[in-house]
């Protein structure tokens, strides 16, 4: 696991975006796993900048998103499909037919999840998976107590996630946040060839500590990334503040990246 500690989230987002841009340039048919939430927004803006500057094209890239709320249509302004269209897909030259987000209105959610796994497999698996981290250590919506081998399925949000997401996206209205979601599993995520997790702000410091230095445990599902051999954690100083070896990680990753 490489932990890249940057002074600001702007700096971390730019470096992570450059990593994705370079990978798409190298393989124009890259398969991306994408995340929603407040954290990747700056990175997506940097990716869009590179497309605008004609440094890279997403024309042949395919994407699969991590999760979607149960009960929200893709046209709902709080759905993750809507978020992705607005924050990334409409700003790059990806073909919308090549973008995949779980259907929160699926009549048979378990069938929807199984089909999603099949689609990913048929595409040859995910090359780079983008991740955020919940303040309770979740990746995608894999809350504490989820098996680290879990596959894409219907999941149940914790009260703390509902609170976090209401604050950030539902104008504080907790009762409007769906309590269930469809989510890629931890096992599904860990099959990606590379994982890039972003974490910013002191509210994520405890979760980052659990992810990087805690025991591998279903209590902090992000800790499963310790078993992945190409996982990159991009943090600002606040999110890295509880890491015992933060100075060492910062030096090692900066040396490897040549930054
Ligand atoms: C979103 C997702 C979640 C978020 C996490 C952090 O697709 O899978 O795991 O990454 O809840 O959310 P933010 O970035 O809003 O703090």
Coordinates of C-alpha atoms and ligand atoms in Angstrom, one line a residue:
X1 CA 0.0 0.0 0.0
X2 CA 1.4 3.4 -1.0
X3 CA 0.2 6.4 1.0
X4 CA 0.7 9.7 -0.8
X5 CA 0.4 12.6 1.7
X6 CA 0.0 16.0 0.1
X7 CA -0.3 19.5 1.7
X8 CA -3.8 20.1 0.1
X9 CA -6.6 18.1 -1.5
X10 CA -6.0 20.1 -4.6
X11 CA -2.5 18.8 -4.9
X12 CA -3.5 15.2 -4.1
X13 CA -6.4 15.4 -6.6
X14 CA -4.1 16.6 -9.4
X15 CA -1.6 13.8 -8.8
X16 CA -4.3 11.1 -8.7
X17 CA -5.8 12.6 -11.9
X18 CA -2.4 12.6 -13.6
X19 CA -2.1 8.9 -12.7
X20 CA -5.4 8.1 -14.4
X21 CA -4.6 10.3 -17.4
X22 CA -1.3 8.5 -17.9
X23 CA -3.0 5.1 -17.7
X24 CA -5.7 6.1 -20.3
X25 CA -3.0 7.4 -22.6
X26 CA -1.2 4.1 -22.3
X27 CA -4.4 2.0 -22.7
X28 CA -7.2 4.0 -24.4
X29 CA -9.5 1.0 -23.7
X30 CA -9.0 1.2 -20.0
X31 CA -11.8 0.0 -17.7
X32 CA -12.4 2.4 -14.8
X33 CA -14.2 1.9 -11.5
X34 CA -15.6 5.2 -10.3
X35 CA -16.8 6.6 -7.0
X36 CA -19.2 9.4 -6.2
X37 CA -19.3 11.7 -3.1
X38 CA -17.6 15.0 -2.3
X39 CA -14.1 13.6 -2.4
X40 CA -13.4 12.8 -6.1
X41 CA -15.0 16.0 -7.4
X42 CA -11.7 17.9 -7.7
X43 CA -10.0 14.9 -9.3
X44 CA -12.8 14.6 -11.9
X45 CA -12.4 18.3 -12.7
X46 CA -8.6 17.7 -13.3
X47 CA -9.4 14.7 -15.5
X48 CA -11.9 16.9 -17.5
X49 CA -9.2 19.6 -17.8
X50 CA -6.8 17.1 -19.4
X51 CA -9.6 16.1 -21.9
X52 CA -10.3 19.8 -22.7
X53 CA -6.6 20.3 -23.3
X54 CA -6.6 17.3 -25.7
X55 CA -4.0 15.5 -23.6
X56 CA -6.2 12.4 -23.4
X57 CA -9.4 10.9 -24.8
X58 CA -12.0 8.7 -23.0
X59 CA -13.7 7.7 -26.2
X60 CA -13.0 4.0 -25.8
X61 CA -12.9 3.9 -22.0
X62 CA -15.6 2.0 -20.1
X63 CA -16.6 2.6 -16.6
X64 CA -18.5 0.9 -13.7
X65 CA -19.6 2.9 -10.7
X66 CA -19.4 1.6 -7.2
X67 CA -22.9 2.1 -5.9
X68 CA -26.4 3.6 -6.2
X69 CA -29.2 4.3 -3.7
X70 CA -32.1 1.9 -3.8
X71 CA -35.3 3.8 -4.8
X72 CA -33.7 6.6 -6.7
X73 CA -34.1 6.9 -10.5
X74 CA -31.0 7.9 -12.5
X75 CA -32.7 11.2 -13.2
X76 CA -33.1 12.1 -9.5
X77 CA -30.7 14.9 -8.6
X78 CA -29.4 12.9 -5.6
X79 CA -28.8 9.7 -7.6
X80 CA -25.2 8.6 -8.3
X81 CA -26.0 8.3 -12.0
X82 CA -27.0 12.0 -12.0
X83 CA -23.9 12.9 -10.0
X84 CA -21.6 11.1 -12.4
X85 CA -23.2 12.7 -15.5
X86 CA -22.8 16.2 -14.0
X87 CA -19.4 15.9 -12.4
X88 CA -17.6 13.8 -15.0
X89 CA -19.3 12.2 -17.9
X90 CA -20.7 15.4 -19.4
X91 CA -17.2 17.0 -19.1
X92 CA -15.2 14.3 -20.9
X93 CA -15.6 12.6 -24.2
X94 CA -16.6 9.2 -22.8
X95 CA -19.5 7.5 -24.6
X96 CA -22.5 7.4 -22.2
X97 CA -23.3 3.9 -23.4
X98 CA -19.9 2.8 -22.0
X99 CA -20.7 4.1 -18.5
X100 CA -22.4 1.8 -16.0
X101 CA -24.2 2.7 -12.8
X102 CA -26.3 0.2 -10.9
X103 CA -30.0 0.7 -11.3
X104 CA -31.6 1.8 -8.0
X105 CA -35.0 1.1 -9.4
X106 CA -34.3 -2.5 -10.5
X107 CA -37.3 -4.8 -9.9
X108 CA -35.0 -7.6 -8.9
X109 CA -32.0 -5.9 -7.2
X110 CA -30.1 -9.2 -6.6
X111 CA -30.4 -10.0 -10.3
X112 CA -29.2 -6.5 -11.1
X113 CA -26.1 -7.0 -8.9
X114 CA -25.3 -10.4 -10.3
X115 CA -25.6 -8.9 -13.9
X116 CA -23.2 -6.1 -12.9
X117 CA -20.6 -8.6 -11.8
X118 CA -21.0 -10.4 -15.1
X119 CA -20.6 -7.2 -17.1
X120 CA -17.4 -6.3 -15.3
X121 CA -16.0 -9.8 -15.8
X122 CA -16.9 -9.7 -19.5
X123 CA -15.1 -6.3 -19.9
X124 CA -11.9 -8.0 -18.6
X125 CA -12.1 -6.6 -15.0
X126 CA -11.5 -3.2 -13.7
X127 CA -8.0 -1.7 -14.4
X128 CA -8.2 1.2 -12.0
X129 CA -10.8 1.5 -9.2
X130 CA -11.3 5.0 -7.7
X131 CA -12.5 5.0 -4.1
X132 CA -13.5 7.4 -1.3
X133 CA -13.7 6.4 2.3
X134 CA -16.6 6.8 4.7
X135 CA -15.9 8.3 8.2
X136 CA -16.7 4.8 9.4
X137 CA -14.1 3.2 7.2
X138 CA -16.4 2.0 4.4
X139 CA -15.4 1.6 0.8
X140 CA -18.3 1.8 -1.7
X141 CA -21.2 1.2 0.8
X142 CA -19.6 -1.7 2.5
X143 CA -20.4 -0.8 6.1
X144 CA -18.7 -2.2 9.2
X145 CA -19.6 -5.9 9.6
X146 CA -19.5 -6.6 5.8
X147 CA -17.5 -9.6 4.7
X148 CA -14.2 -8.7 3.1
X149 CA -15.1 -11.2 0.4
X150 CA -18.5 -9.6 -0.3
X151 CA -19.8 -9.3 -3.9
X152 CA -22.1 -6.7 -5.4
X153 CA -25.3 -6.8 -3.4
X154 CA -28.0 -4.9 -1.6
X155 CA -26.5 -3.2 1.5
X156 CA -27.8 -1.3 4.5
X157 CA -26.4 2.1 5.4
X158 CA -25.3 2.9 9.0
X159 CA -26.8 5.9 10.9
X160 CA -23.5 7.6 10.7
X161 CA -23.3 7.3 6.9
X162 CA -26.9 8.5 6.6
X163 CA -25.9 11.5 8.7
X164 CA -22.8 12.2 6.7
X165 CA -24.6 12.0 3.3
X166 CA -27.5 14.1 4.5
X167 CA -25.1 16.8 5.6
X168 CA -23.2 16.8 2.3
X169 CA -26.0 16.1 -0.3
X170 CA -29.5 16.0 1.1
X171 CA -29.6 19.5 2.6
X172 CA -29.3 18.0 6.1
X173 CA -32.6 16.0 5.6
X174 CA -31.7 12.6 7.0
X175 CA -35.1 11.1 6.4
X176 CA -34.6 11.7 2.6
X177 CA -31.4 9.6 2.5
X178 CA -32.3 6.1 1.3
X179 CA -31.4 3.5 3.9
X180 CA -30.4 0.9 1.3
X181 CA -28.1 0.9 -1.7
X182 CA -26.7 -1.5 -4.3
X183 CA -23.0 -1.7 -3.9
X184 CA -20.0 -3.4 -5.3
X185 CA -18.6 -5.8 -2.7
X186 CA -15.2 -5.5 -1.0
X187 CA -14.2 -8.7 -2.9
X188 CA -15.3 -7.1 -6.2
X189 CA -13.3 -4.0 -5.5
X190 CA -10.2 -5.8 -4.5
X191 CA -10.1 -7.6 -7.8
X192 CA -9.4 -4.3 -9.6
X193 CA -5.8 -4.3 -10.8
X194 CA -5.1 -0.9 -9.2
X195 CA -7.0 1.0 -6.5
X196 CA -6.8 4.7 -5.9
X197 CA -8.4 5.8 -2.6
X198 CA -8.8 9.6 -1.9
X199 CA -9.4 10.9 1.6
X200 CA -9.5 14.6 2.6
X201 CA -10.1 16.4 5.9
X202 CA -9.8 15.6 9.6
X203 CA -13.1 13.9 9.5
X204 CA -11.5 11.1 7.6
X205 CA -8.3 10.8 9.8
X206 CA -9.7 7.9 12.0
X207 CA -10.9 6.0 9.0
X208 CA -7.6 6.4 7.2
X209 CA -5.8 5.2 10.3
X210 CA -8.0 2.1 10.3
X211 CA -7.4 1.6 6.6
X212 CA -3.6 1.9 6.6
X213 CA -2.5 0.9 10.1
X214 CA -5.4 -0.9 11.6
X215 CA -5.9 -4.6 11.6
X216 CA -7.4 -6.0 8.4
X217 CA -11.0 -6.2 9.7
X218 CA -14.6 -6.1 8.5
X219 CA -15.0 -3.3 11.1
X220 CA -13.2 -1.0 8.6
X221 CA -13.8 -2.5 5.2
X222 CA -11.2 -0.1 3.6
X223 CA -8.5 -2.1 5.5
X224 CA -9.0 -4.9 3.0
X225 CA -6.8 -2.8 0.7
X226 CA -3.9 -3.8 2.8
X227 CA -4.2 -7.2 1.0
X228 CA -4.1 -5.5 -2.4
X229 CA -0.7 -5.3 -4.1
X230 CA -1.3 -2.0 -6.0
X231 CA -3.4 0.2 -3.7
X232 CA -2.7 4.0 -3.5
X233 CA -4.1 6.2 -0.7
X234 CA -4.0 9.9 -1.6
X235 CA -4.6 12.1 1.5
X236 CA -4.2 15.7 2.5
X237 CA -2.3 16.3 5.8
X238 CA -5.5 16.5 7.9
X239 CA -6.6 13.0 6.7
X240 CA -3.1 11.6 7.3
X241 CA -2.8 13.3 10.7
X242 CA -3.4 10.1 12.8
X243 CA -1.0 7.9 10.9
X244 CA 2.0 6.9 13.0
X245 CA 4.4 6.6 10.0
X246 CA 3.0 9.4 7.9
X247 CA 6.4 11.1 7.3
X248 CA 7.9 7.8 6.1
X249 CA 4.9 7.1 3.8
X250 CA 5.1 10.7 2.4
X251 CA 8.8 10.4 1.7
X252 CA 8.5 6.9 0.2
X253 CA 5.6 7.7 -2.1
X254 CA 7.1 11.1 -3.2
X255 CA 10.3 9.3 -4.1
X256 CA 8.5 6.6 -6.1
X257 CA 6.4 9.2 -7.9
X258 CA 9.3 11.6 -8.4
X259 CA 7.4 14.5 -6.9
Ligands
LIG1 C1 -19.5 6.7 -3.2 C2 -18.9 5.8 -2.2 C3 -18.7 6.1 -0.8 C4 -17.9 7.4 -0.6 C5 -17.7 7.7 0.9 C6 -17.1 9.1 1.1 O1 -19.6 6.1 -4.5 O2 -18.8 4.6 -2.6 O3 -17.9 5.1 -0.3 O4 -16.7 7.4 -1.3 O5 -18.9 7.6 1.5 O6 -18.0 10.0 0.7 P1 -17.5 11.6 0.6 O7 -16.5 11.6 -0.5 O8 -18.8 12.3 0.2 O9 -17.0 11.9 1.9

